[in-house]
Structure formats: C-alpha cells, structure tokens
Amino acid sequence: MSFSKKVKDELFDRYPAARHCMLAELAAMTLGCGTVVFEGDRVQELEICTENEALARKYFTLLQKIFNIVDVEIRERKPNAQAKGNAYSIILRKEDGVERIGRALKLEHAASGGDGFCVNPLIAQNTCCKRAYIRGGFLAGGSLSDPKKAYHFEVVFSALEKAEQMKQIFQSFLIEAKVIRRKKYFVLYVKEGAQIVDLLNIMEAHLALMELENVRILKEVRNDVNRQVNCEAANITKTVKAAAKQLEDIRYIRDSIGFEKLPEGLREIAKLRMEYPEASLKELGEMLSVPLGKSGVNHRLKRLGEIAESGKAM
C-alpha cells in the first residue's frame, strides 16, 4: 500500500463534529471532483465523479449528515475498457434540493470562467473549517510521495483560481506552497518535510504523521552520521597531506642544509616528525623534551617549511 493511500484511508474515517466544518470539507471535495450546472446564480445540477469508492462513500455520508439526504442517484461504471476499477458518480438535481446544497456550499460562478465554478472563501473562515477544507481538497485531488524516497505533497486543481485559493489557506497555517502548471492542470505542492508534517497534523492524519516523523528522524540521524564521517575523512586527508609535506621539507633540509645548522627546537621537532610520521601535532608536542601544545608544534613545523622554501637555515 502506498503512503498516499495510507493517509487517505485514515482521513476517510475522519468526520468533523461541527456542521460548518462538514460543509467546508464537502465544498473542497466538490471543488476537486465536481461539475456544477447553473441557471443564473442558482445551482441546478451537481455531479461528483471519482474512481475512489471510499471518496464517493464519504461524500454521500456527508450529504446525509448535513442535509439528511438518503435517496441520491449514484452511478457505477467502467471508465474505459483497460481500467481495473470502477468510476462512481453522485448526481444531485432540483428534486434532491441541489439549490439549497449549492447555497450551503457557497458554490459560485468562477470569475475566470474556466470550468465554471468556485467556492466562496467564506466557507472556510474559521481555523477548524480551514483544516476540514484542506482535508477535503487532499482527499479529492491530492497525493503524497513515499517519505523514504522524497518529500512531496501536492493537490491538483482544474483551474488556477482554485489552486490559489487553497494556497492562501495553506499560508494561514504558515505553510509555504507553490503552484505550477502541469499540462491542463494546476498543481499546488509542498516539498519541505517539516511542513508536510504540519499538513498531516492540520488534516488530523495522526498515524501517518507519526510514520513520517519516524522516517524523518532516521534520515536526519543517517545524514548527521554521514556528515561526521565525511568531516573526519576530510580532516584525516588534510592531516596526511600536511604530514607528507612536512616530511618532504624536513628531508630536503637534512640533505641540503643539515640538521646541525638548525636551532635546537627545530632540530628536535624535525627528528621527531621523521621518526613518527603518523603522529598528530598533540602527540608530537608531548614527545618534546619541553612539551608544547598543538599551536607551538605547528609553528615550528611552519618554520621548517619556510626554511625549506628559502633553502637556508634561519
């Protein structure tokens, strides 16, 4: 089972307690997979089409809870010959009180034309209603990548106006989403792991949230370990290169100038470095007749490097 399906299965069983929140969720689901026919400003027909049986079931259940509708036309058909599952249609007409439903869901003509309708933002004024609205939008047109592979949350809309409206609701929760065009659709997406966790919390997908957080923790621990290993490897490489250069300088001084011409302190550190090529600066300092710290040892080795460069003892 995909992670996206796990999230949706959890949310299909989540019903708001308040009527206004139910309306917000139903409105967002209508926006995502509905078609509306108007006569003037009045809704004359509303059709919901989906290939997700659980979504059709939840839509019908919300209609029952809010409007006490028990007899609605529901059609089941094969979308095409190759399709594995069925498509479901819920059709509401005048005799079903569709005009009253349209008013309650605040369905309106879309300002930009397009596919003909939008939802008045007043449907999701309260924070609780915004949560329900996001949940409904995700159930109707959303998906979520497997967090083990990538962080990607998206909701697909048929019109830019609808995507921008949802984007504003995201922003009210400090979720920064972006909108892109994908063929004839508009996709609202979030790619930041922590913000996807926030979205799951907003939608009340708490089981999925815990699973995602576990994945994020494992990823962060793995990344921290990799960073430390890479850092240590880089330090070792740097130390090895520095020691090789020091040995090269010391051999040059020994062969061309002679240790006897070096000051005692430089002569001692030069001999120690040749004898212990893999020792750290701290270890070399502790071996000196008069122990030195790392900075003191480093200073003497730098002086040896300068002598080798100049070609004469100083």
Short mmCIF file of N, CA, C and O in Angstrom, two decimals, residues 212-313:
data_model
loop_
_atom_site.label_atom_id
_atom_site.label_comp_id
_atom_site.label_asym_id
_atom_site.label_seq_id
_atom_site.Cartn_x
_atom_site.Cartn_y
_atom_site.Cartn_z
N LEU A 212 5.67 9.32 9.26
CA LEU A 212 6.55 10.25 8.55
C LEU A 212 7.64 10.81 9.46
O LEU A 212 8.80 10.93 9.06
N GLU A 213 7.28 11.12 10.69
CA GLU A 213 8.27 11.63 11.64
C GLU A 213 9.36 10.59 11.91
O GLU A 213 10.54 10.94 12.03
N ASN A 214 8.98 9.33 12.03
CA ASN A 214 9.98 8.26 12.24
C ASN A 214 10.95 8.20 11.07
O ASN A 214 12.16 8.05 11.26
N VAL A 215 10.42 8.33 9.85
CA VAL A 215 11.27 8.32 8.66
C VAL A 215 12.20 9.53 8.68
O VAL A 215 13.40 9.42 8.39
N ARG A 216 11.66 10.69 9.04
CA ARG A 216 12.47 11.92 9.08
C ARG A 216 13.60 11.82 10.11
O ARG A 216 14.73 12.22 9.85
N ILE A 217 13.29 11.23 11.27
CA ILE A 217 14.31 11.09 12.32
C ILE A 217 15.44 10.18 11.84
O ILE A 217 16.62 10.48 12.01
N LEU A 218 15.06 9.05 11.22
CA LEU A 218 16.08 8.11 10.71
C LEU A 218 16.94 8.78 9.64
O LEU A 218 18.16 8.62 9.61
N LYS A 219 16.29 9.55 8.77
CA LYS A 219 17.04 10.25 7.72
C LYS A 219 18.00 11.27 8.31
O LYS A 219 19.15 11.39 7.86
N GLU A 220 17.53 12.02 9.31
CA GLU A 220 18.38 13.04 9.92
C GLU A 220 19.57 12.42 10.64
O GLU A 220 20.69 12.93 10.56
N VAL A 221 19.32 11.30 11.35
CA VAL A 221 20.43 10.61 12.04
C VAL A 221 21.44 10.11 11.01
O VAL A 221 22.65 10.27 11.18
N ARG A 222 20.93 9.50 9.92
CA ARG A 222 21.82 8.99 8.88
C ARG A 222 22.63 10.12 8.24
O ARG A 222 23.83 9.99 8.00
N ASN A 223 21.96 11.23 7.99
CA ASN A 223 22.66 12.38 7.39
C ASN A 223 23.71 12.94 8.33
O ASN A 223 24.80 13.34 7.90
N ASP A 224 23.37 13.01 9.65
CA ASP A 224 24.34 13.51 10.62
C ASP A 224 25.58 12.62 10.68
O ASP A 224 26.72 13.10 10.74
N VAL A 225 25.34 11.30 10.68
CA VAL A 225 26.46 10.35 10.71
C VAL A 225 27.33 10.51 9.47
O VAL A 225 28.56 10.54 9.55
N ASN A 226 26.66 10.62 8.30
CA ASN A 226 27.41 10.78 7.05
C ASN A 226 28.23 12.06 7.06
O ASN A 226 29.38 12.08 6.59
N ARG A 227 27.62 13.15 7.59
CA ARG A 227 28.36 14.42 7.66
C ARG A 227 29.59 14.28 8.56
O ARG A 227 30.67 14.79 8.23
N GLN A 228 29.42 13.62 9.71
CA GLN A 228 30.55 13.44 10.63
C GLN A 228 31.65 12.59 10.01
O GLN A 228 32.84 12.90 10.11
N VAL A 229 31.23 11.50 9.33
CA VAL A 229 32.21 10.63 8.68
C VAL A 229 32.95 11.39 7.59
O VAL A 229 34.18 11.31 7.48
N ASN A 230 32.21 12.15 6.79
CA ASN A 230 32.84 12.93 5.72
C ASN A 230 33.79 13.97 6.27
O ASN A 230 34.87 14.21 5.70
N CYS A 231 33.37 14.60 7.38
CA CYS A 231 34.21 15.62 8.01
C CYS A 231 35.50 15.01 8.54
O CYS A 231 36.59 15.55 8.34
N GLU A 232 35.34 13.86 9.22
CA GLU A 232 36.53 13.19 9.76
C GLU A 232 37.45 12.71 8.64
O GLU A 232 38.67 12.82 8.73
N ALA A 233 36.87 12.19 7.56
CA ALA A 233 37.67 11.75 6.42
C ALA A 233 38.43 12.91 5.80
O ALA A 233 39.60 12.78 5.43
N ALA A 234 37.73 14.06 5.70
CA ALA A 234 38.38 15.25 5.14
C ALA A 234 39.52 15.72 6.04
O ALA A 234 40.60 16.11 5.56
N ASN A 235 39.30 15.66 7.36
CA ASN A 235 40.36 16.07 8.30
C ASN A 235 41.56 15.13 8.22
O ASN A 235 42.72 15.58 8.28
N ILE A 236 41.28 13.83 8.10
CA ILE A 236 42.37 12.85 8.00
C ILE A 236 43.18 13.10 6.73
O ILE A 236 44.42 13.10 6.75
N THR A 237 42.48 13.32 5.63
CA THR A 237 43.15 13.59 4.35
C THR A 237 44.02 14.84 4.44
O THR A 237 45.17 14.85 3.98
N LYS A 238 43.45 15.88 5.08
CA LYS A 238 44.19 17.13 5.25
C LYS A 238 45.45 16.90 6.10
O LYS A 238 46.54 17.41 5.80
N THR A 239 45.27 16.12 7.19
CA THR A 239 46.40 15.84 8.10
C THR A 239 47.50 15.04 7.39
O THR A 239 48.69 15.32 7.53
N VAL A 240 47.08 14.04 6.60
CA VAL A 240 48.05 13.20 5.88
C VAL A 240 48.83 14.03 4.87
O VAL A 240 50.06 13.91 4.76
N LYS A 241 48.12 14.89 4.16
CA LYS A 241 48.79 15.74 3.17
C LYS A 241 49.79 16.69 3.83
O LYS A 241 50.90 16.90 3.34
N ALA A 242 49.35 17.26 4.98
CA ALA A 242 50.23 18.18 5.70
C ALA A 242 51.48 17.45 6.21
O ALA A 242 52.60 17.98 6.10
N ALA A 243 51.29 16.24 6.75
CA ALA A 243 52.43 15.47 7.27
C ALA A 243 53.39 15.10 6.15
O ALA A 243 54.62 15.14 6.31
N ALA A 244 52.83 14.75 4.97
CA ALA A 244 53.70 14.40 3.83
C ALA A 244 54.54 15.59 3.39
O ALA A 244 55.73 15.45 3.08
N LYS A 245 53.90 16.76 3.40
CA LYS A 245 54.65 17.98 3.02
C LYS A 245 55.72 18.30 4.06
O LYS A 245 56.85 18.70 3.71
N GLN A 246 55.41 18.10 5.33
CA GLN A 246 56.39 18.36 6.38
C GLN A 246 57.61 17.43 6.24
O GLN A 246 58.76 17.86 6.36
N LEU A 247 57.34 16.15 5.96
CA LEU A 247 58.42 15.18 5.79
C LEU A 247 59.29 15.53 4.57
O LEU A 247 60.52 15.42 4.62
N GLU A 248 58.63 15.97 3.52
CA GLU A 248 59.37 16.38 2.32
C GLU A 248 60.31 17.55 2.63
O GLU A 248 61.48 17.56 2.22
N ASP A 249 59.77 18.54 3.38
CA ASP A 249 60.59 19.71 3.74
C ASP A 249 61.75 19.30 4.65
O ASP A 249 62.89 19.78 4.48
N ILE A 250 61.46 18.43 5.62
CA ILE A 250 62.50 18.02 6.58
C ILE A 250 63.61 17.23 5.87
O ILE A 250 64.80 17.43 6.15
N ARG A 251 63.23 16.35 4.95
CA ARG A 251 64.27 15.59 4.21
C ARG A 251 65.14 16.52 3.37
O ARG A 251 66.36 16.33 3.25
N TYR A 252 64.48 17.51 2.79
CA TYR A 252 65.25 18.48 1.99
C TYR A 252 66.27 19.21 2.86
O TYR A 252 67.44 19.39 2.48
N ILE A 253 65.80 19.64 4.05
CA ILE A 253 66.70 20.36 4.96
C ILE A 253 67.85 19.44 5.40
O ILE A 253 69.02 19.84 5.45
N ARG A 254 67.52 18.20 5.73
CA ARG A 254 68.54 17.25 6.16
C ARG A 254 69.60 17.03 5.08
O ARG A 254 70.81 17.03 5.35
N ASP A 255 69.16 16.89 3.83
CA ASP A 255 70.07 16.55 2.74
C ASP A 255 70.83 17.75 2.18
O ASP A 255 71.96 17.60 1.69
N SER A 256 70.22 18.93 2.23
CA SER A 256 70.87 20.09 1.60
C SER A 256 71.46 21.09 2.59
O SER A 256 72.41 21.81 2.27
N ILE A 257 70.91 21.16 3.78
CA ILE A 257 71.38 22.13 4.77
C ILE A 257 72.04 21.44 5.95
O ILE A 257 73.12 21.85 6.42
N GLY A 258 71.39 20.39 6.43
CA GLY A 258 71.89 19.67 7.59
C GLY A 258 71.19 20.09 8.86
O GLY A 258 70.98 21.28 9.11
N PHE A 259 70.79 19.09 9.67
CA PHE A 259 70.09 19.38 10.91
C PHE A 259 70.96 20.20 11.88
O PHE A 259 70.45 20.94 12.72
N GLU A 260 72.32 20.00 11.78
CA GLU A 260 73.19 20.66 12.75
C GLU A 260 73.13 22.18 12.66
O GLU A 260 73.50 22.89 13.60
N LYS A 261 72.64 22.69 11.50
CA LYS A 261 72.55 24.14 11.34
C LYS A 261 71.22 24.71 11.86
O LYS A 261 71.00 25.91 11.83
N LEU A 262 70.32 23.82 12.27
CA LEU A 262 69.01 24.26 12.78
C LEU A 262 69.10 24.60 14.26
O LEU A 262 69.89 23.99 15.00
N PRO A 263 68.28 25.56 14.73
CA PRO A 263 68.16 25.78 16.18
C PRO A 263 67.71 24.50 16.85
O PRO A 263 67.06 23.64 16.23
N GLU A 264 68.01 24.34 18.12
CA GLU A 264 67.75 23.09 18.84
C GLU A 264 66.27 22.69 18.77
O GLU A 264 65.95 21.52 18.56
N GLY A 265 65.39 23.67 18.98
CA GLY A 265 63.96 23.35 18.98
C GLY A 265 63.48 22.82 17.64
O GLY A 265 62.71 21.86 17.57
N LEU A 266 63.98 23.43 16.54
CA LEU A 266 63.57 22.97 15.21
C LEU A 266 64.20 21.63 14.89
O LEU A 266 63.57 20.77 14.26
N ARG A 267 65.44 21.43 15.33
CA ARG A 267 66.10 20.17 15.10
C ARG A 267 65.35 19.02 15.78
O ARG A 267 65.16 17.94 15.22
N GLU A 268 64.91 19.26 17.01
CA GLU A 268 64.22 18.22 17.77
C GLU A 268 62.89 17.85 17.12
O GLU A 268 62.56 16.66 16.97
N ILE A 269 62.10 18.87 16.71
CA ILE A 269 60.79 18.57 16.11
C ILE A 269 60.95 17.90 14.75
O ILE A 269 60.15 17.04 14.36
N ALA A 270 62.03 18.26 14.02
CA ALA A 270 62.28 17.65 12.72
C ALA A 270 62.57 16.16 12.87
O ALA A 270 62.05 15.32 12.11
N LYS A 271 63.41 15.82 13.83
CA LYS A 271 63.75 14.41 14.05
C LYS A 271 62.53 13.61 14.52
O LYS A 271 62.33 12.46 14.11
N LEU A 272 61.72 14.22 15.39
CA LEU A 272 60.53 13.54 15.87
C LEU A 272 59.53 13.28 14.73
O LEU A 272 58.94 12.20 14.65
N ARG A 273 59.37 14.27 13.87
CA ARG A 273 58.44 14.10 12.76
C ARG A 273 58.90 12.97 11.82
O ARG A 273 58.08 12.18 11.33
N MET A 274 60.21 12.88 11.60
CA MET A 274 60.72 11.81 10.74
C MET A 274 60.55 10.44 11.41
O MET A 274 60.27 9.45 10.75
N GLU A 275 60.71 10.42 12.72
CA GLU A 275 60.61 9.15 13.44
C GLU A 275 59.16 8.70 13.60
O GLU A 275 58.86 7.51 13.58
N TYR A 276 58.25 9.69 13.74
CA TYR A 276 56.82 9.37 13.93
C TYR A 276 55.99 10.11 12.87
O TYR A 276 55.32 11.11 13.17
N PRO A 277 56.00 9.67 11.62
CA PRO A 277 55.33 10.40 10.53
C PRO A 277 53.80 10.45 10.67
O PRO A 277 53.16 11.33 10.10
N GLU A 278 53.23 9.50 11.41
CA GLU A 278 51.77 9.46 11.52
C GLU A 278 51.25 10.10 12.80
O GLU A 278 50.04 10.14 13.05
N ALA A 279 52.16 10.61 13.64
CA ALA A 279 51.74 11.21 14.93
C ALA A 279 51.02 12.54 14.69
O ALA A 279 51.31 13.27 13.75
N SER A 280 50.06 12.84 15.57
CA SER A 280 49.35 14.12 15.49
C SER A 280 50.22 15.22 16.09
O SER A 280 51.22 14.95 16.76
N LEU A 281 49.83 16.46 15.88
CA LEU A 281 50.57 17.59 16.45
C LEU A 281 50.61 17.50 17.98
O LEU A 281 51.62 17.79 18.60
N LYS A 282 49.47 17.09 18.55
CA LYS A 282 49.40 16.97 20.00
C LYS A 282 50.38 15.92 20.51
O LYS A 282 51.11 16.13 21.49
N GLU A 283 50.43 14.77 19.81
CA GLU A 283 51.34 13.69 20.22
C GLU A 283 52.80 14.11 20.06
O GLU A 283 53.64 13.80 20.92
N LEU A 284 53.12 14.81 18.99
CA LEU A 284 54.49 15.29 18.80
C LEU A 284 54.89 16.25 19.92
O LEU A 284 56.00 16.20 20.45
N GLY A 285 53.95 17.12 20.28
CA GLY A 285 54.23 18.10 21.34
C GLY A 285 54.52 17.44 22.67
O GLY A 285 55.36 17.90 23.44
N GLU A 286 53.82 16.34 22.94
CA GLU A 286 54.02 15.63 24.21
C GLU A 286 55.35 14.88 24.23
O GLU A 286 55.87 14.56 25.31
N MET A 287 55.91 14.58 23.06
CA MET A 287 57.20 13.86 22.99
C MET A 287 58.42 14.77 23.15
O MET A 287 59.52 14.29 23.38
N LEU A 288 58.23 16.07 23.01
CA LEU A 288 59.35 17.00 23.10
C LEU A 288 59.96 17.03 24.50
O LEU A 288 59.26 16.76 25.50
N SER A 289 61.25 17.35 24.60
CA SER A 289 61.91 17.43 25.92
C SER A 289 61.24 18.48 26.80
O SER A 289 61.12 18.31 28.00
N VAL A 290 60.81 19.55 26.15
CA VAL A 290 59.96 20.55 26.83
C VAL A 290 58.63 20.54 26.08
O VAL A 290 58.53 21.09 24.99
N PRO A 291 57.62 19.86 26.63
CA PRO A 291 56.35 19.68 25.91
C PRO A 291 55.76 21.00 25.41
O PRO A 291 55.85 22.03 26.07
N LEU A 292 55.13 20.92 24.23
CA LEU A 292 54.46 22.07 23.62
C LEU A 292 53.03 21.69 23.25
O LEU A 292 52.72 20.51 23.04
N GLY A 293 52.21 22.71 23.12
CA GLY A 293 50.85 22.49 22.64
C GLY A 293 50.83 22.38 21.13
O GLY A 293 51.84 22.53 20.45
N LYS A 294 49.63 22.15 20.57
CA LYS A 294 49.49 21.97 19.12
C LYS A 294 49.95 23.20 18.35
O LYS A 294 50.62 23.09 17.32
N SER A 295 49.61 24.39 18.86
CA SER A 295 49.97 25.62 18.14
C SER A 295 51.48 25.82 18.11
O SER A 295 52.04 26.26 17.11
N GLY A 296 52.17 25.45 19.23
CA GLY A 296 53.62 25.58 19.29
C GLY A 296 54.30 24.64 18.30
O GLY A 296 55.26 25.02 17.60
N VAL A 297 53.81 23.38 18.24
CA VAL A 297 54.37 22.40 17.30
C VAL A 297 54.13 22.86 15.87
O VAL A 297 55.02 22.79 15.01
N ASN A 298 52.91 23.33 15.62
CA ASN A 298 52.57 23.79 14.27
C ASN A 298 53.47 24.95 13.85
O ASN A 298 53.90 25.03 12.69
N HIS A 299 53.75 25.85 14.78
CA HIS A 299 54.61 27.00 14.48
C HIS A 299 56.02 26.52 14.08
O HIS A 299 56.60 27.02 13.09
N ARG A 300 56.58 25.54 14.80
CA ARG A 300 57.92 25.03 14.48
C ARG A 300 57.93 24.33 13.12
O ARG A 300 58.88 24.50 12.33
N LEU A 301 56.90 23.57 12.83
CA LEU A 301 56.84 22.88 11.54
C LEU A 301 56.69 23.88 10.38
O LEU A 301 57.24 23.67 9.29
N LYS A 302 55.95 24.97 10.64
CA LYS A 302 55.82 26.01 9.62
C LYS A 302 57.18 26.68 9.38
O LYS A 302 57.52 27.01 8.23
N ARG A 303 57.97 26.87 10.45
CA ARG A 303 59.30 27.47 10.30
C ARG A 303 60.20 26.56 9.47
O ARG A 303 60.98 27.03 8.62
N LEU A 304 60.07 25.24 9.68
CA LEU A 304 60.84 24.29 8.87
C LEU A 304 60.42 24.39 7.40
O LEU A 304 61.29 24.31 6.50
N GLY A 305 59.14 24.58 7.17
CA GLY A 305 58.66 24.73 5.81
C GLY A 305 59.20 25.98 5.15
O GLY A 305 59.58 25.98 3.97
N GLU A 306 59.30 27.06 5.92
CA GLU A 306 59.84 28.32 5.41
C GLU A 306 61.34 28.17 5.09
O GLU A 306 61.84 28.70 4.09
N ILE A 307 62.06 27.43 5.94
CA ILE A 307 63.48 27.21 5.71
C ILE A 307 63.69 26.40 4.44
O ILE A 307 64.56 26.71 3.62
N ALA A 308 62.86 25.35 4.25
CA ALA A 308 62.98 24.55 3.06
C ALA A 308 62.68 25.38 1.80
O ALA A 308 63.32 25.20 0.76
N GLU A 309 61.71 26.29 1.92
CA GLU A 309 61.38 27.15 0.79
C GLU A 309 62.52 28.09 0.44
O GLU A 309 62.84 28.33 -0.73
N SER A 310 63.12 28.67 1.48
CA SER A 310 64.19 29.65 1.25
C SER A 310 65.53 28.98 0.92
O SER A 310 66.44 29.59 0.35
N GLY A 311 65.68 27.70 1.34
CA GLY A 311 66.88 26.96 1.02
C GLY A 311 68.03 27.21 1.96
O GLY A 311 69.18 26.83 1.69
N LYS A 312 67.79 27.85 3.11
CA LYS A 312 68.88 28.07 4.04
C LYS A 312 68.34 28.09 5.47
O LYS A 312 67.17 28.43 5.71
N ALA A 313 69.18 27.75 6.42
CA ALA A 313 68.76 27.72 7.81
C ALA A 313 68.61 29.14 8.33
O ALA A 313 69.31 30.05 7.90
#
